[in-house]
GROMACS .gro file of C-alpha atoms in nm:
model
  504
    1UNK     CA    1   0.000   0.000   0.000
    2UNK     CA    2   0.140   0.339  -0.104
    3UNK     CA    3   0.024   0.662   0.059
    4UNK     CA    4   0.036   1.017  -0.076
    5UNK     CA    5  -0.115   1.355   0.010
    6UNK     CA    6  -0.162   1.536  -0.320
    7UNK     CA    7  -0.350   1.860  -0.362
    8UNK     CA    8  -0.592   1.878  -0.655
    9UNK     CA    9  -0.329   2.018  -0.891
   10UNK     CA   10  -0.088   1.731  -0.816
   11UNK     CA   11  -0.363   1.472  -0.851
   12UNK     CA   12  -0.503   1.585  -1.186
   13UNK     CA   13  -0.244   1.792  -1.372
   14UNK     CA   14  -0.081   1.496  -1.547
   15UNK     CA   15  -0.159   1.236  -1.811
   16UNK     CA   16  -0.373   0.987  -1.616
   17UNK     CA   17  -0.707   0.803  -1.622
   18UNK     CA   18  -0.928   0.733  -1.323
   19UNK     CA   19  -1.171   0.458  -1.417
   20UNK     CA   20  -1.480   0.392  -1.208
   21UNK     CA   21  -1.556   0.018  -1.226
   22UNK     CA   22  -1.880  -0.082  -1.396
   23UNK     CA   23  -2.032  -0.208  -1.071
   24UNK     CA   24  -1.981   0.111  -0.866
   25UNK     CA   25  -2.298   0.292  -0.763
   26UNK     CA   26  -2.427   0.597  -0.946
   27UNK     CA   27  -2.335   0.951  -0.851
   28UNK     CA   28  -2.548   1.026  -0.542
   29UNK     CA   29  -2.397   1.332  -0.373
   30UNK     CA   30  -2.645   1.615  -0.317
   31UNK     CA   31  -2.666   1.983  -0.229
   32UNK     CA   32  -2.747   1.961   0.141
   33UNK     CA   33  -2.504   1.691   0.247
   34UNK     CA   34  -2.203   1.744   0.020
   35UNK     CA   35  -2.215   2.028  -0.236
   36UNK     CA   36  -2.297   2.312   0.005
   37UNK     CA   37  -2.042   2.200   0.269
   38UNK     CA   38  -1.778   2.182  -0.007
   39UNK     CA   39  -1.872   2.528  -0.130
   40UNK     CA   40  -1.845   2.667   0.225
   41UNK     CA   41  -1.501   2.507   0.260
   42UNK     CA   42  -1.403   2.672  -0.068
   43UNK     CA   43  -1.515   3.015   0.057
   44UNK     CA   44  -1.328   2.971   0.386
   45UNK     CA   45  -1.006   2.892   0.201
   46UNK     CA   46  -1.060   3.193  -0.024
   47UNK     CA   47  -1.098   3.419   0.282
   48UNK     CA   48  -0.775   3.281   0.426
   49UNK     CA   49  -0.589   3.373   0.108
   50UNK     CA   50  -0.727   3.727   0.104
   51UNK     CA   51  -0.634   3.788   0.469
   52UNK     CA   52  -0.282   3.650   0.414
   53UNK     CA   53  -0.327   3.383   0.676
   54UNK     CA   54  -0.096   3.085   0.669
   55UNK     CA   55  -0.255   2.842   0.428
   56UNK     CA   56  -0.312   2.487   0.543
   57UNK     CA   57  -0.470   2.266   0.276
   58UNK     CA   58  -0.817   2.147   0.360
   59UNK     CA   59  -0.837   1.769   0.403
   60UNK     CA   60  -1.094   1.659   0.148
   61UNK     CA   61  -1.106   1.283   0.202
   62UNK     CA   62  -0.939   0.972   0.072
   63UNK     CA   63  -0.913   0.815  -0.271
   64UNK     CA   64  -0.824   0.447  -0.302
   65UNK     CA   65  -0.675   0.344  -0.636
   66UNK     CA   66  -0.563   0.019  -0.793
   67UNK     CA   67  -0.350   0.044  -1.107
   68UNK     CA   68  -0.462  -0.158  -1.407
   69UNK     CA   69  -0.215  -0.373  -1.593
   70UNK     CA   70  -0.306  -0.288  -1.949
   71UNK     CA   71  -0.128  -0.298  -2.282
   72UNK     CA   72  -0.408  -0.124  -2.471
   73UNK     CA   73  -0.366   0.218  -2.306
   74UNK     CA   74  -0.070   0.455  -2.330
   75UNK     CA   75  -0.184   0.622  -2.006
   76UNK     CA   76  -0.153   0.512  -1.646
   77UNK     CA   77  -0.503   0.386  -1.564
   78UNK     CA   78  -0.634   0.342  -1.212
   79UNK     CA   79  -0.952   0.173  -1.092
   80UNK     CA   80  -1.121   0.387  -0.827
   81UNK     CA   81  -1.192   0.154  -0.536
   82UNK     CA   82  -1.315   0.436  -0.312
   83UNK     CA   83  -1.360   0.809  -0.367
   84UNK     CA   84  -1.548   0.816  -0.697
   85UNK     CA   85  -1.815   1.056  -0.561
   86UNK     CA   86  -1.542   1.297  -0.450
   87UNK     CA   87  -1.351   1.280  -0.777
   88UNK     CA   88  -1.668   1.327  -0.982
   89UNK     CA   89  -1.771   1.631  -0.777
   90UNK     CA   90  -1.437   1.805  -0.824
   91UNK     CA   91  -1.447   1.739  -1.199
   92UNK     CA   92  -1.787   1.909  -1.213
   93UNK     CA   93  -1.664   2.195  -0.991
   94UNK     CA   94  -1.366   2.253  -1.222
   95UNK     CA   95  -1.595   2.251  -1.528
   96UNK     CA   96  -1.833   2.500  -1.365
   97UNK     CA   97  -1.535   2.723  -1.276
   98UNK     CA   98  -1.409   2.701  -1.635
   99UNK     CA   99  -1.744   2.823  -1.769
  100UNK     CA  100  -1.772   3.107  -1.516
  101UNK     CA  101  -1.419   3.216  -1.613
  102UNK     CA  102  -1.519   3.199  -1.980
  103UNK     CA  103  -1.815   3.427  -1.907
  104UNK     CA  104  -1.638   3.688  -1.692
  105UNK     CA  105  -1.279   3.686  -1.821
  106UNK     CA  106  -1.275   3.505  -2.154
  107UNK     CA  107  -0.905   3.425  -2.126
  108UNK     CA  108  -0.831   3.126  -2.350
  109UNK     CA  109  -0.506   3.042  -2.170
  110UNK     CA  110  -0.702   3.007  -1.845
  111UNK     CA  111  -0.962   2.787  -2.017
  112UNK     CA  112  -0.684   2.564  -2.150
  113UNK     CA  113  -0.522   2.545  -1.805
  114UNK     CA  114  -0.848   2.426  -1.649
  115UNK     CA  115  -0.905   2.179  -1.933
  116UNK     CA  116  -0.578   2.010  -1.834
  117UNK     CA  117  -0.751   1.902  -1.512
  118UNK     CA  118  -1.031   1.742  -1.715
  119UNK     CA  119  -0.877   1.607  -2.034
  120UNK     CA  120  -0.562   1.422  -2.133
  121UNK     CA  121  -0.358   1.556  -2.423
  122UNK     CA  122  -0.352   1.355  -2.741
  123UNK     CA  123  -0.024   1.171  -2.789
  124UNK     CA  124   0.143   1.101  -3.123
  125UNK     CA  125   0.005   0.784  -3.278
  126UNK     CA  126  -0.276   0.758  -3.021
  127UNK     CA  127  -0.558   0.585  -3.210
  128UNK     CA  128  -0.783   0.547  -2.906
  129UNK     CA  129  -0.785   0.909  -2.790
  130UNK     CA  130  -1.164   0.945  -2.763
  131UNK     CA  131  -1.171   0.665  -2.503
  132UNK     CA  132  -0.870   0.805  -2.316
  133UNK     CA  133  -0.953   1.175  -2.342
  134UNK     CA  134  -1.133   1.211  -2.009
  135UNK     CA  135  -0.927   1.187  -1.692
  136UNK     CA  136  -1.229   1.045  -1.513
  137UNK     CA  137  -1.430   0.763  -1.673
  138UNK     CA  138  -1.769   0.735  -1.494
  139UNK     CA  139  -2.004   0.437  -1.491
  140UNK     CA  140  -2.235   0.390  -1.790
  141UNK     CA  141  -2.535   0.551  -1.616
  142UNK     CA  142  -2.343   0.876  -1.558
  143UNK     CA  143  -2.110   0.867  -1.858
  144UNK     CA  144  -2.318   1.038  -2.128
  145UNK     CA  145  -2.435   1.335  -1.922
  146UNK     CA  146  -2.092   1.374  -1.757
  147UNK     CA  147  -1.912   1.388  -2.092
  148UNK     CA  148  -2.173   1.625  -2.236
  149UNK     CA  149  -2.111   1.869  -1.950
  150UNK     CA  150  -1.731   1.854  -1.971
  151UNK     CA  151  -1.724   1.880  -2.351
  152UNK     CA  152  -1.947   2.186  -2.387
  153UNK     CA  153  -1.997   2.546  -2.282
  154UNK     CA  154  -2.256   2.635  -2.020
  155UNK     CA  155  -2.493   2.762  -2.291
  156UNK     CA  156  -2.458   2.442  -2.491
  157UNK     CA  157  -2.525   2.229  -2.182
  158UNK     CA  158  -2.840   2.432  -2.123
  159UNK     CA  159  -2.945   2.367  -2.482
  160UNK     CA  160  -2.868   1.993  -2.475
  161UNK     CA  161  -2.975   1.891  -2.125
  162UNK     CA  162  -3.219   2.148  -1.988
  163UNK     CA  163  -3.416   2.304  -2.274
  164UNK     CA  164  -3.554   1.967  -2.397
  165UNK     CA  165  -3.759   1.953  -2.077
  166UNK     CA  166  -3.942   2.267  -2.189
  167UNK     CA  167  -4.056   2.090  -2.504
  168UNK     CA  168  -4.165   1.792  -2.297
  169UNK     CA  169  -4.362   1.983  -2.034
  170UNK     CA  170  -4.427   2.328  -2.182
  171UNK     CA  171  -4.357   2.507  -1.854
  172UNK     CA  172  -4.161   2.808  -1.724
  173UNK     CA  173  -3.781   2.840  -1.732
  174UNK     CA  174  -3.719   2.804  -1.357
  175UNK     CA  175  -3.954   2.510  -1.331
  176UNK     CA  176  -3.815   2.311  -1.624
  177UNK     CA  177  -3.460   2.387  -1.511
  178UNK     CA  178  -3.544   2.246  -1.168
  179UNK     CA  179  -3.703   1.934  -1.321
  180UNK     CA  180  -3.402   1.870  -1.544
  181UNK     CA  181  -3.164   1.904  -1.248
  182UNK     CA  182  -3.375   1.670  -1.033
  183UNK     CA  183  -3.335   1.397  -1.294
  184UNK     CA  184  -2.956   1.389  -1.262
  185UNK     CA  185  -2.730   1.459  -0.965
  186UNK     CA  186  -2.445   1.501  -1.214
  187UNK     CA  187  -2.624   1.791  -1.382
  188UNK     CA  188  -2.743   1.916  -1.044
  189UNK     CA  189  -2.387   1.942  -0.909
  190UNK     CA  190  -2.264   2.125  -1.218
  191UNK     CA  191  -2.547   2.380  -1.210
  192UNK     CA  192  -2.511   2.428  -0.833
  193UNK     CA  193  -2.140   2.512  -0.851
  194UNK     CA  194  -2.187   2.729  -1.160
  195UNK     CA  195  -2.460   2.931  -0.987
  196UNK     CA  196  -2.259   2.970  -0.665
  197UNK     CA  197  -1.941   3.076  -0.846
  198UNK     CA  198  -2.125   3.311  -1.082
  199UNK     CA  199  -2.315   3.482  -0.800
  200UNK     CA  200  -2.001   3.513  -0.589
  201UNK     CA  201  -1.799   3.669  -0.872
  202UNK     CA  202  -2.078   3.910  -0.972
  203UNK     CA  203  -2.118   4.031  -0.613
  204UNK     CA  204  -1.744   4.075  -0.547
  205UNK     CA  205  -1.581   4.419  -0.552
  206UNK     CA  206  -1.233   4.280  -0.620
  207UNK     CA  207  -1.054   4.331  -0.949
  208UNK     CA  208  -1.170   4.050  -1.179
  209UNK     CA  209  -0.821   3.920  -1.259
  210UNK     CA  210  -0.716   3.922  -0.891
  211UNK     CA  211  -1.042   3.755  -0.790
  212UNK     CA  212  -1.022   3.470  -1.040
  213UNK     CA  213  -0.650   3.421  -0.977
  214UNK     CA  214  -0.716   3.364  -0.607
  215UNK     CA  215  -1.015   3.141  -0.675
  216UNK     CA  216  -0.797   2.934  -0.906
  217UNK     CA  217  -0.524   2.902  -0.642
  218UNK     CA  218  -0.779   2.783  -0.386
  219UNK     CA  219  -0.908   2.519  -0.626
  220UNK     CA  220  -0.563   2.399  -0.732
  221UNK     CA  221  -0.372   2.405  -0.404
  222UNK     CA  222  -0.599   2.428  -0.101
  223UNK     CA  223  -0.780   2.094  -0.122
  224UNK     CA  224  -0.572   1.795  -0.021
  225UNK     CA  225  -0.650   1.426  -0.060
  226UNK     CA  226  -0.511   1.115   0.098
  227UNK     CA  227  -0.424   0.898  -0.201
  228UNK     CA  228  -0.400   0.527  -0.123
  229UNK     CA  229  -0.241   0.324  -0.398
  230UNK     CA  230  -0.297  -0.048  -0.361
  231UNK     CA  231  -0.037  -0.306  -0.457
  232UNK     CA  232  -0.102  -0.661  -0.585
  233UNK     CA  233  -0.054  -0.785  -0.227
  234UNK     CA  234  -0.336  -0.568  -0.090
  235UNK     CA  235  -0.698  -0.682  -0.067
  236UNK     CA  236  -0.916  -0.410  -0.228
  237UNK     CA  237  -1.238  -0.555  -0.087
  238UNK     CA  238  -1.108  -0.564   0.271
  239UNK     CA  239  -0.988  -0.204   0.247
  240UNK     CA  240  -1.318  -0.098   0.089
  241UNK     CA  241  -1.518  -0.258   0.372
  242UNK     CA  242  -1.294  -0.106   0.639
  243UNK     CA  243  -1.340   0.243   0.498
  244UNK     CA  244  -1.715   0.205   0.435
  245UNK     CA  245  -1.818  -0.021   0.720
  246UNK     CA  246  -1.975   0.130   1.030
  247UNK     CA  247  -2.229   0.404   0.972
  248UNK     CA  248  -2.126   0.450   0.610
  249UNK     CA  249  -2.343   0.604   0.342
  250UNK     CA  250  -2.316   0.290   0.132
  251UNK     CA  251  -2.618   0.063   0.157
  252UNK     CA  252  -2.603  -0.307   0.235
  253UNK     CA  253  -2.671  -0.384  -0.132
  254UNK     CA  254  -2.393  -0.146  -0.242
  255UNK     CA  255  -2.151  -0.343  -0.026
  256UNK     CA  256  -2.281  -0.673  -0.164
  257UNK     CA  257  -2.247  -0.558  -0.525
  258UNK     CA  258  -1.890  -0.441  -0.469
  259UNK     CA  259  -1.806  -0.764  -0.287
  260UNK     CA  260  -1.935  -0.972  -0.579
  261UNK     CA  261  -1.759  -0.781  -0.854
  262UNK     CA  262  -1.431  -0.728  -0.675
  263UNK     CA  263  -1.409  -1.106  -0.641
  264UNK     CA  264  -1.501  -1.142  -1.009
  265UNK     CA  265  -1.221  -0.900  -1.096
  266UNK     CA  266  -0.974  -1.100  -0.885
  267UNK     CA  267  -1.088  -1.417  -1.065
  268UNK     CA  268  -1.032  -1.240  -1.400
  269UNK     CA  269  -1.393  -1.298  -1.505
  270UNK     CA  270  -1.544  -1.068  -1.768
  271UNK     CA  271  -1.682  -0.786  -1.550
  272UNK     CA  272  -1.866  -0.600  -1.825
  273UNK     CA  273  -2.034  -0.914  -1.954
  274UNK     CA  274  -2.155  -1.056  -1.623
  275UNK     CA  275  -2.261  -0.712  -1.500
  276UNK     CA  276  -2.467  -0.644  -1.812
  277UNK     CA  277  -2.618  -0.994  -1.807
  278UNK     CA  278  -2.696  -1.045  -1.439
  279UNK     CA  279  -2.678  -0.722  -1.238
  280UNK     CA  280  -2.749  -0.430  -1.469
  281UNK     CA  281  -3.124  -0.448  -1.408
  282UNK     CA  282  -3.076  -0.402  -1.032
  283UNK     CA  283  -2.895  -0.071  -1.086
  284UNK     CA  284  -3.082   0.067  -1.388
  285UNK     CA  285  -3.333   0.332  -1.269
  286UNK     CA  286  -3.520   0.316  -1.600
  287UNK     CA  287  -3.632  -0.046  -1.588
  288UNK     CA  288  -4.002  -0.114  -1.541
  289UNK     CA  289  -3.949  -0.282  -1.205
  290UNK     CA  290  -3.785  -0.026  -0.973
  291UNK     CA  291  -3.542  -0.224  -0.761
  292UNK     CA  292  -3.425   0.080  -0.563
  293UNK     CA  293  -3.773   0.208  -0.489
  294UNK     CA  294  -3.838   0.223  -0.114
  295UNK     CA  295  -4.105  -0.006   0.023
  296UNK     CA  296  -4.218  -0.100   0.373
  297UNK     CA  297  -4.243  -0.416   0.576
  298UNK     CA  298  -4.381  -0.348   0.919
  299UNK     CA  299  -4.168  -0.075   1.075
  300UNK     CA  300  -3.884  -0.118   0.823
  301UNK     CA  301  -3.843   0.080   0.503
  302UNK     CA  302  -3.583  -0.045   0.254
  303UNK     CA  303  -3.530  -0.077  -0.118
  304UNK     CA  304  -3.699  -0.366  -0.296
  305UNK     CA  305  -3.352  -0.499  -0.377
  306UNK     CA  306  -3.253  -0.516  -0.012
  307UNK     CA  307  -3.576  -0.693   0.084
  308UNK     CA  308  -3.521  -0.937  -0.202
  309UNK     CA  309  -3.169  -1.024  -0.088
  310UNK     CA  310  -3.297  -1.067   0.268
  311UNK     CA  311  -3.555  -1.319   0.139
  312UNK     CA  312  -3.297  -1.490  -0.081
  313UNK     CA  313  -3.057  -1.530   0.212
  314UNK     CA  314  -3.337  -1.649   0.440
  315UNK     CA  315  -3.407  -1.919   0.182
  316UNK     CA  316  -3.041  -2.014   0.143
  317UNK     CA  317  -2.932  -1.996   0.508
  318UNK     CA  318  -3.269  -2.102   0.653
  319UNK     CA  319  -3.242  -1.844   0.928
  320UNK     CA  320  -3.383  -1.499   0.994
  321UNK     CA  321  -3.179  -1.211   0.849
  322UNK     CA  322  -3.163  -0.871   1.019
  323UNK     CA  323  -3.194  -0.557   0.805
  324UNK     CA  324  -2.860  -0.422   0.925
  325UNK     CA  325  -2.670  -0.749   0.873
  326UNK     CA  326  -2.754  -0.832   0.512
  327UNK     CA  327  -2.401  -0.786   0.382
  328UNK     CA  328  -2.254  -0.984   0.671
  329UNK     CA  329  -2.488  -1.277   0.601
  330UNK     CA  330  -2.424  -1.260   0.228
  331UNK     CA  331  -2.053  -1.304   0.290
  332UNK     CA  332  -2.133  -1.586   0.531
  333UNK     CA  333  -2.343  -1.755   0.263
  334UNK     CA  334  -2.071  -1.724  -0.002
  335UNK     CA  335  -1.789  -1.838   0.224
  336UNK     CA  336  -1.966  -2.122   0.403
  337UNK     CA  337  -2.290  -2.214   0.235
  338UNK     CA  338  -2.260  -2.179  -0.141
  339UNK     CA  339  -2.125  -2.422  -0.397
  340UNK     CA  340  -2.065  -2.184  -0.687
  341UNK     CA  341  -1.753  -2.242  -0.894
  342UNK     CA  342  -1.761  -1.894  -1.049
  343UNK     CA  343  -1.904  -1.550  -0.974
  344UNK     CA  344  -2.115  -1.587  -1.289
  345UNK     CA  345  -2.286  -1.894  -1.136
  346UNK     CA  346  -2.346  -1.698  -0.816
  347UNK     CA  347  -2.505  -1.410  -1.007
  348UNK     CA  348  -2.705  -1.642  -1.230
  349UNK     CA  349  -2.871  -1.794  -0.924
  350UNK     CA  350  -2.936  -1.454  -0.767
  351UNK     CA  351  -3.086  -1.333  -1.094
  352UNK     CA  352  -3.304  -1.645  -1.133
  353UNK     CA  353  -3.472  -1.600  -0.796
  354UNK     CA  354  -3.515  -1.227  -0.857
  355UNK     CA  355  -3.761  -1.307  -1.137
  356UNK     CA  356  -3.974  -1.502  -0.888
  357UNK     CA  357  -3.953  -1.216  -0.637
  358UNK     CA  358  -4.089  -0.976  -0.900
  359UNK     CA  359  -4.390  -1.204  -0.950
  360UNK     CA  360  -4.454  -1.203  -0.575
  361UNK     CA  361  -4.429  -0.827  -0.530
  362UNK     CA  362  -4.585  -0.725  -0.860
  363UNK     CA  363  -4.827  -1.006  -0.954
  364UNK     CA  364  -4.991  -0.976  -1.296
  365UNK     CA  365  -5.077  -1.322  -1.433
  366UNK     CA  366  -5.357  -1.556  -1.332
  367UNK     CA  367  -5.134  -1.836  -1.199
  368UNK     CA  368  -5.173  -2.011  -0.866
  369UNK     CA  369  -4.859  -1.839  -0.736
  370UNK     CA  370  -4.970  -1.492  -0.839
  371UNK     CA  371  -5.323  -1.542  -0.711
  372UNK     CA  372  -5.167  -1.619  -0.375
  373UNK     CA  373  -4.931  -1.322  -0.412
  374UNK     CA  374  -5.227  -1.086  -0.460
  375UNK     CA  375  -5.388  -1.221  -0.144
  376UNK     CA  376  -5.065  -1.182   0.052
  377UNK     CA  377  -5.020  -0.826  -0.073
  378UNK     CA  378  -5.371  -0.736   0.044
  379UNK     CA  379  -5.302  -0.892   0.385
  380UNK     CA  380  -4.953  -0.736   0.405
  381UNK     CA  381  -4.786  -1.073   0.462
  382UNK     CA  382  -4.431  -1.081   0.325
  383UNK     CA  383  -4.262  -1.318   0.572
  384UNK     CA  384  -4.381  -1.605   0.352
  385UNK     CA  385  -4.174  -1.490   0.051
  386UNK     CA  386  -3.862  -1.702   0.126
  387UNK     CA  387  -4.085  -2.010   0.139
  388UNK     CA  388  -4.246  -1.922  -0.194
  389UNK     CA  389  -3.907  -1.849  -0.353
  390UNK     CA  390  -3.796  -2.192  -0.238
  391UNK     CA  391  -4.099  -2.373  -0.381
  392UNK     CA  392  -4.109  -2.190  -0.715
  393UNK     CA  393  -3.733  -2.218  -0.762
  394UNK     CA  394  -3.712  -2.589  -0.676
  395UNK     CA  395  -3.693  -2.801  -0.991
  396UNK     CA  396  -3.747  -3.117  -0.785
  397UNK     CA  397  -4.105  -3.016  -0.701
  398UNK     CA  398  -4.347  -3.100  -0.980
  399UNK     CA  399  -4.566  -2.833  -1.135
  400UNK     CA  400  -4.881  -2.997  -0.996
  401UNK     CA  401  -4.733  -3.015  -0.646
  402UNK     CA  402  -4.628  -2.650  -0.666
  403UNK     CA  403  -4.979  -2.538  -0.758
  404UNK     CA  404  -5.124  -2.755  -0.483
  405UNK     CA  405  -4.880  -2.609  -0.227
  406UNK     CA  406  -4.985  -2.256  -0.327
  407UNK     CA  407  -5.350  -2.350  -0.285
  408UNK     CA  408  -5.274  -2.501   0.057
  409UNK     CA  409  -5.091  -2.187   0.170
  410UNK     CA  410  -5.369  -1.966   0.031
  411UNK     CA  411  -5.624  -2.161   0.234
  412UNK     CA  412  -5.398  -2.149   0.539
  413UNK     CA  413  -5.344  -1.772   0.551
  414UNK     CA  414  -5.706  -1.700   0.452
  415UNK     CA  415  -5.851  -1.924   0.723
  416UNK     CA  416  -5.625  -1.768   0.985
  417UNK     CA  417  -5.714  -1.419   0.864
  418UNK     CA  418  -6.089  -1.485   0.886
  419UNK     CA  419  -6.046  -1.635   1.233
  420UNK     CA  420  -5.842  -1.336   1.350
  421UNK     CA  421  -5.539  -1.544   1.445
  422UNK     CA  422  -5.205  -1.372   1.502
  423UNK     CA  423  -4.944  -1.313   1.233
  424UNK     CA  424  -4.674  -1.210   1.482
  425UNK     CA  425  -4.470  -1.530   1.461
  426UNK     CA  426  -4.515  -1.587   1.087
  427UNK     CA  427  -4.144  -1.539   1.019
  428UNK     CA  428  -4.061  -1.847   1.230
  429UNK     CA  429  -4.371  -2.037   1.118
  430UNK     CA  430  -4.290  -2.006   0.747
  431UNK     CA  431  -3.922  -2.075   0.813
  432UNK     CA  432  -4.028  -2.402   0.974
  433UNK     CA  433  -4.242  -2.487   0.669
  434UNK     CA  434  -3.951  -2.401   0.438
  435UNK     CA  435  -3.727  -2.647   0.623
  436UNK     CA  436  -3.997  -2.916   0.602
  437UNK     CA  437  -4.036  -2.875   0.224
  438UNK     CA  438  -3.661  -2.898   0.175
  439UNK     CA  439  -3.680  -3.250   0.316
  440UNK     CA  440  -4.021  -3.358   0.189
  441UNK     CA  441  -4.139  -3.209  -0.140
  442UNK     CA  442  -4.479  -3.380  -0.153
  443UNK     CA  443  -4.783  -3.148  -0.139
  444UNK     CA  444  -5.003  -3.396   0.051
  445UNK     CA  445  -4.736  -3.446   0.316
  446UNK     CA  446  -4.701  -3.068   0.343
  447UNK     CA  447  -5.076  -3.026   0.396
  448UNK     CA  448  -5.076  -3.292   0.666
  449UNK     CA  449  -4.784  -3.119   0.836
  450UNK     CA  450  -4.969  -2.786   0.844
  451UNK     CA  451  -5.286  -2.947   0.978
  452UNK     CA  452  -5.090  -3.114   1.257
  453UNK     CA  453  -5.003  -2.778   1.415
  454UNK     CA  454  -5.196  -2.682   1.729
  455UNK     CA  455  -5.038  -2.364   1.870
  456UNK     CA  456  -5.223  -2.035   1.835
  457UNK     CA  457  -4.936  -1.903   1.621
  458UNK     CA  458  -4.950  -2.180   1.359
  459UNK     CA  459  -5.267  -2.390   1.379
  460UNK     CA  460  -5.479  -2.465   1.074
  461UNK     CA  461  -5.839  -2.354   1.149
  462UNK     CA  462  -6.084  -2.637   1.088
  463UNK     CA  463  -6.400  -2.599   0.879
  464UNK     CA  464  -6.606  -2.589   1.200
  465UNK     CA  465  -6.391  -2.312   1.350
  466UNK     CA  466  -6.406  -2.121   1.022
  467UNK     CA  467  -6.787  -2.144   1.002
  468UNK     CA  468  -6.825  -2.019   1.358
  469UNK     CA  469  -6.596  -1.722   1.300
  470UNK     CA  470  -6.768  -1.624   0.975
  471UNK     CA  471  -7.100  -1.612   1.162
  472UNK     CA  472  -6.983  -1.459   1.492
  473UNK     CA  473  -6.678  -1.241   1.420
  474UNK     CA  474  -6.737  -0.873   1.327
  475UNK     CA  475  -6.461  -0.898   1.069
  476UNK     CA  476  -6.526  -0.565   0.894
  477UNK     CA  477  -6.488  -0.377   1.222
  478UNK     CA  478  -6.187  -0.571   1.347
  479UNK     CA  479  -6.009  -0.569   1.010
  480UNK     CA  480  -6.113  -0.219   0.897
  481UNK     CA  481  -5.764  -0.156   0.751
  482UNK     CA  482  -5.796  -0.463   0.529
  483UNK     CA  483  -6.140  -0.423   0.376
  484UNK     CA  484  -5.999  -0.507   0.032
  485UNK     CA  485  -5.888  -0.849   0.160
  486UNK     CA  486  -6.232  -0.913   0.305
  487UNK     CA  487  -6.408  -0.804  -0.015
  488UNK     CA  488  -6.188  -1.030  -0.229
  489UNK     CA  489  -6.248  -1.328  -0.001
  490UNK     CA  490  -6.626  -1.276  -0.004
  491UNK     CA  491  -6.618  -1.232  -0.381
  492UNK     CA  492  -6.448  -1.571  -0.418
  493UNK     CA  493  -6.701  -1.731  -0.182
  494UNK     CA  494  -6.981  -1.586  -0.395
  495UNK     CA  495  -6.820  -1.715  -0.717
  496UNK     CA  496  -6.785  -2.058  -0.560
  497UNK     CA  497  -7.149  -2.062  -0.451
  498UNK     CA  498  -7.269  -1.955  -0.796
  499UNK     CA  499  -7.063  -2.230  -0.952
  500UNK     CA  500  -7.222  -2.491  -0.726
  501UNK     CA  501  -7.572  -2.369  -0.816
  502UNK     CA  502  -7.497  -2.386  -1.187
  503UNK     CA  503  -7.373  -2.744  -1.147
  504UNK     CA  504  -7.713  -2.836  -1.001
   0.00000   0.00000   0.00000
């Protein structure tokens, strides 16, 4: 491990490429938590320079880099293990500063000096310059808008990225500008720093050349990084976890994704191919099924992706998984419980079960599984999902047995709902049923097992008990938050009764 403490000028003013791996998360920094604090730090450093105080560079954070061994590039190329949000933000800050300088000073030599922090110079015989031009190579979701901003003037960016929203919505300038910014944090950061710099310069009484000279010195020399260069003997994943472990802004699923693909990189598997094939959908905000959309289970609110991985791990480890220990249990599963020969096999399995999870959480078809899923959604019962993932994903259970198991479970939860029996221990109840089905995959045996239960938390209500509760229990009053469930149950009873009459 090699350590350095470069200021921004030392970090960027050279021929170099910082490549953000395909699996890194999108740019997520925002105005309140990161941009405004950075801007305030910038102003403080500017004040220090004007008052001739002794300048101490502001510690900006760490950047962890791992150099690529490549014969296709003439430039030193580094994978950014940690610090991509920071690097991206400074690239956008520099671009905003360039455009403000273009507006107020128009000095081409200054523009070229700032461009050296953004772009590499073309070397003689360099046939791949377009791919090596940018000093920072973002992920595919940020790449197009990032390159558009760096490549163009402020006015051109407005034309390309903001004005099209006017045509789409037909609304006022401030409103469509705000909508465009809200769609991309990359664009939002650029506009934020441009506005702050422009307003500051326009309100200053200093000579323009003196003002911009001092602003440039602050940007180049007053922000210091800790640069950590990893060697082949270092473990990038271990360092990443150490730096992003306790109380970090990275989510459990961010940590899992990085853990998977860092191992794939170590195994020399094709990162781009397996990412595009098996993980891309989880990260893509434009897919029909929104994996990062927040949803609730009881008192917990998490992304759909995190809840899915919790259910997947519950199925695989056959134990309850806490919301704050998902990454820990995923590592435990990989190290002790899985039998995958490659990362591709690991991802293939994760992807396969995700398709079942989508059916459970967004049922559309008239299958036995999705009929049950609609009922469960109405009743707000999700603790059964690991069991259903197990059944649907088990090739050793016949199609007929699967459909019968879904009917059995539908009857089970519906009977208990009508009888007003507790759902509080359902996580353990369904975990017990999951373990039973792993040993005995016969639907009739499963039904007998359910009917053998006698505790209040898991018993199967008999027909007699059900009839009594239907007559005596004021279900609409006691289940007033689940009137849709009641209506659907009564509708099915009515359909059944009509069918019996028609048979006669």
